[in-house]
Amino acid sequence: ARAFWDLVRSSQRHIMSETKYDVCIIGAGPGGLAALSAVLEPFSNDHLSAMQASRAHVALRQQKVRPLRVCVIDPKPWLSMWRSRFESLEIHWLRSPAVAHPDIFDAFSLQSFAMTQGREGELLDSGAADSKDVRGLFEVSGGAWRLPSNALFQDFCNELIGRLPHHFHKGNVEDIQGSDGNFTIVTDDGSTLTSAAVVLALGVPGLRVMPAALAQLPEHLTFHTEEVERLAALLPSQRVLVIGGGLTAIQAAQLAHRRGCQVVLCSRRPLTTRHFDVDVKWFDRRRALGCHFEFLSLPSEERVRMIKETRGGGSVPHLYMEDLKARAAAGGLEVVCGEVEAVSHDSTIFQARIDGKLLSFDMAISACGHRPQCTSLSLVNGLQKRFPVPLAGGLPVLTQDLQWGSLSKLFVIGALAALQVGPDAGNLMGLRRAAHVVAITLDLRCWLKDTGSVVGNIRGNQYAALAALSDLDTDDDTTDGTTEL
């Protein structure tokens, strides 16, 4: 409610220069923003019926506000890596549907934002909702499975960032010290901050993958798609080899082709077409719980196998595949399936053998993502040495509530939490679920179960709650707030 956030912002003004916080979020990507929303929003419509949400709005006005002191730490501004990646690859549409975003309060808020801004034309019907298996879902029939434009998504996130009160500390976190519930966060600029709870939202689970065929080439002849400045430096007529079989590889190949390069896209296996990078059943709330139950019933090593099988090494949405085929038909772009073997190189070009054919290239691009190896991240490696947890497939085995071993107040979300969240842990949908878990485990939703008040106990007898509501003084200013957030 607007009145709630006005009071929170007023209370927060005096703490922005302090170094002691209730929650410290490390990472300012979509995961960090989802975590910020989860710990600050008083509740989430995702987990309540319409009647419960209505009662929660009323009950919230009776709560004594104790605003959390929250700090977000990152060396770059909010969503910098997201922005640079989308801009460098010239990505216009998100792959995830409009219900997948960092606003934990309401899954439909991005769609509402588009409508109130007169930008509903920036929601693309990709055909993902055409399947009879999902057509009956309310969010599908309501249009929430359309894909938002990147511009719409970023404007939505900027609005969300602006209304969630927090302190932003620019810097790299070098170490997490102290004890559970009393952490000391040390940054590279010499600053130290203390926090009762810490959320790691680091994004990537390990180091960039550079295929063995490219490892022997000099650095000026090859790079990873994360090196966005080098994507921008591609020149017309360059002969470019792109290695990978997922969406990023296709986007890199399309970019090079638009720049006038002669492109060969090489994948070890035939390209797979799929709307989302995991099967649609993981997005279907009617079946998703069963998927997660099956996943979490497995031992850790079997979960690693299931993650690999579910993601399948990458896939390509239909709209990208159609564009790729059109470019290949027009010339200047070839899609091949096979292994790459670098044969020779000099200072300007290299030769590679692909499927028995010897070809010459001016540049090679690895679009093979990251290899899960959490200890390759210095911050995680320090935690592992001080508070060791089991590892499986290069990922930490967290508690079911995403806690790091015995540290009940240190949480991990994002791709690093895949063994507990599932194959979509690094995606926007997985980030939403993980952020919910953090908020619930920190008891930030406990007021919803307040048995001391029928109004507060919004999961209780709804008819008794309605009777209690009639006793409220409707002339009081606190009952005239809007539910718009």
XYZ file of C-alpha atoms in Angstrom:
485
model
C 0.000 0.000 0.000
C 1.182 3.519 -0.761
C 0.745 4.657 2.850
C 2.954 1.776 3.996
C 5.791 2.733 1.648
C 5.525 6.440 2.522
C 6.094 5.542 6.156
C 8.959 3.193 5.304
C 10.748 5.810 3.186
C 10.360 8.398 5.913
C 11.906 6.022 8.432
C 14.737 5.106 6.068
C 16.073 8.606 5.424
C 18.282 8.688 8.500
C 19.935 5.284 7.999
C 21.342 5.662 4.489
C 24.780 6.644 5.794
C 24.978 3.859 8.394
C 27.053 0.695 7.972
C 24.909 -1.678 10.048
C 22.062 -3.381 8.252
C 19.406 -6.011 8.712
C 20.012 -7.511 5.274
C 22.934 -7.138 2.882
C 22.413 -8.271 -0.716
C 25.585 -8.945 -2.701
C 24.876 -8.504 -6.388
C 22.779 -5.920 -8.248
C 21.423 -8.042 -11.059
C 17.863 -9.340 -11.434
C 18.491 -11.771 -8.569
C 19.589 -9.002 -6.247
C 16.539 -6.952 -7.202
C 14.229 -9.921 -6.576
C 15.820 -10.397 -3.162
C 15.397 -6.683 -2.378
C 11.740 -6.820 -3.336
C 11.185 -9.994 -1.315
C 12.654 -8.676 1.936
C 10.946 -5.270 1.697
C 7.492 -6.121 0.396
C 5.137 -6.919 3.302
C 3.582 -9.860 1.447
C 3.225 -11.379 -2.005
C 0.067 -11.920 -4.007
C 1.785 -14.995 -5.467
C 1.061 -16.961 -2.302
C -2.375 -15.590 -1.410
C -5.845 -15.963 -2.821
C -7.639 -12.813 -3.969
C -9.646 -12.742 -0.727
C -6.553 -13.276 1.408
C -4.694 -10.498 -0.429
C -7.598 -8.117 0.125
C -7.618 -8.864 3.843
C -3.830 -8.577 3.987
C -4.002 -5.021 2.600
C -6.401 -4.058 5.398
C -4.440 -5.902 8.069
C -1.216 -4.222 6.923
C -2.572 -0.837 7.917
C -2.819 -2.062 11.495
C 0.818 -3.163 11.635
C 3.520 -1.182 13.378
C 6.099 -0.540 10.690
C 9.646 -1.530 11.528
C 11.499 -0.807 8.280
C 14.405 -3.059 7.425
C 17.794 -1.509 6.832
C 18.898 -3.063 3.546
C 22.157 -2.571 1.657
C 22.956 -3.742 -1.877
C 26.616 -4.091 -2.868
C 27.935 -4.271 -6.411
C 30.867 -2.691 -8.270
C 28.497 -1.419 -10.947
C 25.032 0.218 -10.913
C 21.833 -1.794 -10.888
C 21.454 -4.299 -13.770
C 24.656 -3.119 -15.479
C 25.633 -6.572 -16.720
C 22.092 -7.213 -17.939
C 21.987 -3.924 -19.819
C 25.409 -4.328 -21.421
C 24.674 -7.890 -22.535
C 21.320 -7.000 -24.075
C 22.728 -3.902 -25.751
C 25.850 -5.600 -27.106
C 23.882 -8.502 -28.594
C 21.071 -6.165 -29.715
C 18.432 -8.269 -27.947
C 14.976 -6.739 -28.285
C 12.718 -9.305 -26.591
C 13.123 -11.232 -23.368
C 12.817 -14.984 -23.570
C 10.886 -15.202 -20.289
C 7.166 -14.367 -20.110
C 5.790 -11.210 -18.528
C 5.068 -13.020 -15.240
C 8.830 -13.561 -14.784
C 10.336 -10.443 -13.226
C 11.878 -9.245 -9.925
C 8.755 -7.649 -8.387
C 7.871 -10.239 -5.764
C 4.698 -8.474 -4.692
C 2.695 -9.250 -7.811
C 3.471 -11.543 -10.738
C 1.184 -9.458 -12.958
C 2.786 -6.088 -12.177
C 4.911 -5.991 -15.350
C 1.845 -6.521 -17.492
C 0.006 -3.837 -15.491
C 2.974 -1.485 -15.925
C 2.826 -1.954 -19.692
C -0.883 -1.207 -19.761
C -0.738 1.881 -17.532
C 2.183 3.228 -19.593
C 0.337 2.657 -22.868
C 3.009 0.170 -23.943
C 1.029 -3.018 -24.355
C 2.425 -3.177 -27.875
C 5.762 -4.089 -26.231
C 4.350 -7.451 -25.148
C 4.984 -10.021 -27.876
C 2.847 -13.089 -28.505
C 5.591 -15.610 -29.265
C 3.266 -18.595 -29.600
C 4.330 -20.036 -26.240
C 0.710 -19.948 -25.074
C -0.660 -21.837 -28.086
C -0.115 -25.269 -26.585
C -3.335 -26.889 -25.396
C -1.451 -28.027 -22.275
C -1.193 -24.466 -20.934
C -4.014 -22.654 -22.715
C -6.325 -23.035 -19.718
C -4.021 -21.235 -17.281
C -5.395 -17.888 -16.121
C -2.098 -16.106 -16.685
C -1.933 -17.507 -20.216
C -5.471 -16.528 -21.212
C -4.895 -13.140 -19.582
C -1.899 -12.443 -21.808
C 0.777 -12.653 -19.102
C 2.777 -15.220 -21.078
C 3.602 -12.681 -23.737
C 7.247 -11.632 -23.923
C 8.178 -8.099 -22.780
C 10.565 -5.940 -24.753
C 13.918 -5.302 -23.138
C 13.145 -1.566 -22.998
C 9.871 -2.229 -21.179
C 11.532 -4.641 -18.755
C 14.330 -2.221 -17.911
C 11.941 0.707 -17.370
C 9.845 -1.523 -15.128
C 12.915 -2.526 -13.117
C 14.039 1.109 -12.823
C 10.652 2.018 -11.387
C 10.877 -0.896 -8.949
C 14.395 0.088 -7.853
C 13.251 3.662 -7.265
C 10.443 2.727 -4.903
C 12.222 0.098 -2.816
C 14.179 1.971 -0.103
C 17.740 0.721 0.250
C 21.351 1.852 0.425
C 23.579 1.055 -2.557
C 27.279 0.568 -1.866
C 29.540 0.551 -4.907
C 32.353 -1.959 -4.539
C 33.496 -5.563 -4.789
C 32.955 -7.781 -1.772
C 36.243 -9.448 -0.918
C 35.250 -11.357 2.188
C 32.418 -12.197 4.552
C 33.591 -12.484 8.151
C 32.019 -12.589 11.590
C 29.444 -15.024 12.873
C 25.960 -16.137 11.937
C 23.584 -13.212 12.402
C 26.467 -10.782 12.851
C 28.315 -10.726 9.549
C 31.052 -8.304 8.558
C 31.253 -7.603 4.833
C 34.629 -6.351 3.606
C 34.837 -4.530 0.270
C 37.768 -3.731 -1.984
C 37.672 -0.030 -1.108
C 38.434 -0.791 2.533
C 34.860 -0.382 3.742
C 33.325 -2.747 6.279
C 29.616 -3.189 6.764
C 27.813 -5.339 9.295
C 24.563 -7.152 8.656
C 22.341 -9.622 10.452
C 21.649 -11.486 7.206
C 23.414 -11.804 3.847
C 22.013 -12.845 0.462
C 24.471 -13.887 -2.251
C 22.991 -13.085 -5.663
C 26.151 -13.467 -7.704
C 24.728 -14.515 -11.051
C 27.196 -16.841 -12.792
C 28.165 -20.149 -11.096
C 31.775 -20.239 -12.266
C 34.317 -19.295 -14.886
C 33.644 -18.715 -18.579
C 33.891 -21.764 -20.803
C 36.415 -21.528 -23.613
C 36.288 -24.662 -25.824
C 39.519 -26.635 -26.021
C 39.704 -25.936 -29.752
C 40.047 -22.219 -29.033
C 42.196 -22.408 -25.907
C 45.463 -22.457 -27.883
C 44.601 -19.430 -29.998
C 46.013 -16.010 -29.083
C 43.600 -13.767 -27.196
C 43.233 -11.290 -30.030
C 41.730 -14.017 -32.247
C 39.092 -15.282 -29.829
C 36.814 -14.078 -27.038
C 33.793 -14.982 -24.912
C 30.379 -13.398 -25.464
C 30.652 -11.726 -22.051
C 33.411 -9.520 -23.488
C 30.825 -7.090 -24.771
C 33.295 -4.477 -25.970
C 34.704 -6.978 -28.444
C 31.253 -7.812 -29.775
C 30.901 -4.116 -30.549
C 34.227 -4.195 -32.442
C 33.166 -6.771 -35.058
C 33.854 -5.463 -38.563
C 32.189 -6.058 -41.941
C 33.679 -8.879 -44.038
C 35.369 -10.517 -41.056
C 35.162 -14.308 -41.108
C 33.689 -15.215 -37.731
C 33.307 -18.619 -36.093
C 30.702 -18.837 -33.301
C 30.755 -21.949 -31.113
C 27.697 -22.928 -29.072
C 24.234 -24.406 -29.359
C 22.125 -22.184 -27.126
C 20.343 -18.887 -27.504
C 23.421 -16.752 -26.822
C 25.281 -18.473 -29.672
C 22.419 -17.728 -32.058
C 22.260 -14.112 -30.894
C 26.007 -13.709 -31.401
C 25.798 -15.232 -34.889
C 22.886 -12.970 -35.817
C 24.760 -9.922 -34.531
C 27.862 -10.752 -36.569
C 25.725 -11.326 -39.659
C 23.989 -7.966 -39.193
C 27.449 -6.373 -39.017
C 28.274 -7.782 -42.437
C 30.519 -10.627 -41.249
C 30.777 -14.014 -42.912
C 29.575 -16.312 -40.130
C 29.832 -19.997 -39.333
C 27.783 -21.141 -36.334
C 29.020 -24.492 -35.057
C 27.213 -26.646 -32.505
C 28.132 -30.105 -31.285
C 24.539 -31.256 -31.692
C 21.579 -30.206 -33.818
C 19.926 -27.011 -32.601
C 16.866 -27.589 -30.419
C 13.811 -25.360 -30.732
C 11.917 -24.554 -27.533
C 10.112 -21.456 -26.288
C 11.837 -21.452 -22.887
C 15.197 -22.924 -21.920
C 13.477 -25.496 -19.707
C 10.347 -27.478 -20.517
C 7.114 -25.537 -20.191
C 5.955 -27.822 -17.344
C 8.417 -26.021 -15.040
C 6.465 -22.799 -15.707
C 3.004 -24.362 -15.420
C 2.001 -23.867 -11.771
C -0.308 -26.914 -12.000
C 2.648 -29.188 -12.778
C 5.629 -27.247 -11.448
C 5.186 -28.415 -7.853
C 5.369 -32.013 -9.032
C 8.533 -31.247 -11.004
C 10.178 -29.663 -7.993
C 9.069 -32.477 -5.683
C 10.600 -35.047 -8.018
C 13.776 -32.983 -8.322
C 14.234 -32.460 -4.576
C 13.570 -36.145 -3.871
C 16.787 -37.018 -5.688
C 20.277 -37.125 -4.126
C 22.535 -34.227 -5.061
C 24.469 -36.048 -7.791
C 21.224 -37.104 -9.453
C 19.993 -33.513 -9.323
C 23.100 -32.472 -11.252
C 22.205 -35.025 -13.910
C 18.586 -33.841 -14.015
C 19.667 -30.207 -14.388
C 21.810 -31.113 -17.382
C 19.091 -33.229 -18.958
C 16.381 -30.622 -18.392
C 18.369 -27.760 -19.846
C 19.724 -30.009 -22.600
C 22.774 -27.882 -23.361
C 20.726 -24.935 -24.572
C 17.811 -24.332 -26.902
C 16.496 -21.716 -29.304
C 13.046 -20.035 -29.319
C 11.020 -20.324 -32.508
C 11.296 -16.658 -33.479
C 15.105 -16.810 -33.335
C 15.216 -20.053 -35.292
C 13.071 -18.588 -38.042
C 15.364 -15.566 -38.287
C 18.444 -17.801 -38.307
C 17.058 -19.893 -41.175
C 16.214 -16.765 -43.151
C 19.747 -15.430 -42.722
C 21.263 -18.745 -43.727
C 19.076 -18.817 -46.841
C 20.120 -15.257 -47.729
C 23.806 -16.186 -47.544
C 26.688 -15.125 -45.352
C 25.710 -17.402 -42.458
C 26.155 -21.157 -42.264
C 24.987 -23.470 -39.482
C 27.030 -26.641 -39.038
C 26.962 -29.495 -36.554
C 30.245 -31.065 -35.496
C 33.508 -30.678 -33.613
C 35.975 -27.847 -34.121
C 39.706 -28.497 -34.331
C 42.070 -25.532 -34.507
C 44.821 -26.460 -36.984
C 47.069 -23.417 -37.271
C 47.219 -19.663 -36.804
C 49.336 -16.636 -37.446
C 49.048 -13.076 -36.162
C 45.863 -12.267 -38.082
C 43.924 -15.457 -38.925
C 43.495 -19.075 -37.836
C 42.481 -22.241 -39.607
C 40.039 -24.754 -38.147
C 38.771 -28.116 -39.293
C 34.994 -28.518 -38.903
C 33.362 -31.762 -39.937
C 36.352 -32.590 -42.126
C 36.433 -29.222 -43.891
C 39.340 -26.788 -43.425
C 38.191 -23.175 -43.019
C 39.928 -19.873 -42.287
C 38.636 -17.296 -39.791
C 39.552 -13.863 -38.520
C 37.781 -14.272 -35.161
C 36.258 -16.973 -32.954
C 33.530 -16.366 -30.378
C 32.764 -18.738 -27.521
C 29.080 -18.758 -26.576
C 29.396 -21.739 -24.260
C 28.333 -20.074 -21.035
C 29.941 -20.814 -17.673
C 31.139 -24.031 -16.096
C 29.629 -24.607 -12.638
C 32.591 -24.358 -10.283
C 31.649 -22.226 -7.321
C 35.095 -22.272 -5.725
C 36.493 -20.441 -8.766
C 34.641 -17.399 -7.389
C 36.943 -15.881 -4.770
C 34.164 -14.844 -2.398
C 32.554 -18.292 -2.466
C 35.949 -19.967 -2.166
C 36.584 -18.008 1.040
C 33.244 -19.113 2.445
C 33.940 -22.716 1.526
C 37.276 -22.659 3.336
C 35.788 -21.111 6.480
C 32.387 -22.819 6.481
C 32.708 -25.877 4.211
C 29.600 -27.403 2.631
C 29.323 -30.440 0.344
C 29.713 -29.798 -3.380
C 28.086 -31.626 -6.271
C 28.738 -30.867 -9.910
C 30.668 -27.769 -8.868
C 27.665 -26.359 -6.983
C 27.196 -25.943 -3.219
C 24.707 -28.224 -1.465
C 22.629 -25.714 0.482
C 19.874 -26.337 3.015
C 16.306 -26.606 1.743
C 15.891 -22.946 2.733
C 18.917 -21.932 0.613
C 21.180 -21.363 3.623
C 24.917 -21.927 3.463
C 25.488 -24.903 5.743
C 25.231 -24.006 9.422
C 24.888 -20.285 8.650
C 21.156 -19.814 9.033
C 21.318 -16.135 8.009
C 23.473 -16.489 4.881
C 21.475 -17.310 1.751
C 22.362 -18.113 -1.856
C 20.089 -17.485 -4.831
C 20.611 -17.646 -8.580
C 22.463 -20.284 -10.584
C 24.613 -21.199 -7.568
C 21.453 -22.445 -5.824
C 20.428 -24.778 -8.648
C 20.689 -27.946 -6.527
C 17.908 -26.642 -4.282
C 15.869 -24.411 -6.619
C 15.931 -26.491 -9.780
C 17.085 -26.261 -13.410
C 15.657 -22.736 -13.755
C 17.489 -21.353 -10.697
C 19.342 -18.756 -12.756
C 16.227 -17.663 -14.659
C 13.771 -14.979 -13.627
C 11.162 -17.544 -12.536
C 13.680 -19.403 -10.402
C 14.893 -16.154 -8.873
C 11.321 -15.314 -7.830
C 10.921 -18.632 -6.040
C 14.291 -18.360 -4.328
C 13.609 -14.815 -3.143
C 10.299 -15.981 -1.651
C 12.163 -18.674 0.303
C 14.594 -16.114 1.731
C 11.808 -13.796 2.909
C 9.852 -16.624 4.514
C 12.924 -18.102 6.227
C 13.769 -14.677 7.675
C 10.243 -14.635 9.177
C 9.346 -11.518 7.211
C 5.912 -12.976 6.431
C 5.145 -14.136 9.961
C 2.692 -11.280 10.550
C 0.377 -12.979 8.042
C -0.126 -15.760 10.593
C -0.753 -13.515 13.585
C -3.262 -15.407 15.722
C -3.718 -12.489 18.096
C -5.934 -10.702 15.604
C -8.582 -12.134 13.306
C -7.738 -9.402 10.835
C -4.032 -10.111 11.064
C -4.530 -13.845 10.673
C -5.371 -13.474 7.007
C -5.061 -17.224 6.412
C -7.698 -17.910 9.059
C -11.505 -17.827 8.951
C -12.289 -15.323 6.225
C -15.834 -14.790 7.437
C -14.662 -13.947 10.967
C -12.167 -11.541 9.426
C -14.908 -9.815 7.482
C -16.875 -9.402 10.696
C -13.831 -7.869 12.368
C -13.340 -5.471 9.475
C -16.755 -3.970 10.099
C -15.479 -2.723 13.470
C -12.779 -0.583 11.865
C -13.289 3.175 11.836
C -13.628 3.956 8.140
C -13.124 7.663 8.839
C -9.560 6.997 9.973
C -6.939 8.203 7.479
C -5.119 4.891 7.600
C -8.045 3.063 6.002
C -8.141 5.308 2.973
C -4.885 4.136 1.410
C -4.643 2.691 -2.051
C -3.382 -0.826 -2.773
C -1.408 0.404 -5.746
C 2.285 -0.234 -5.274
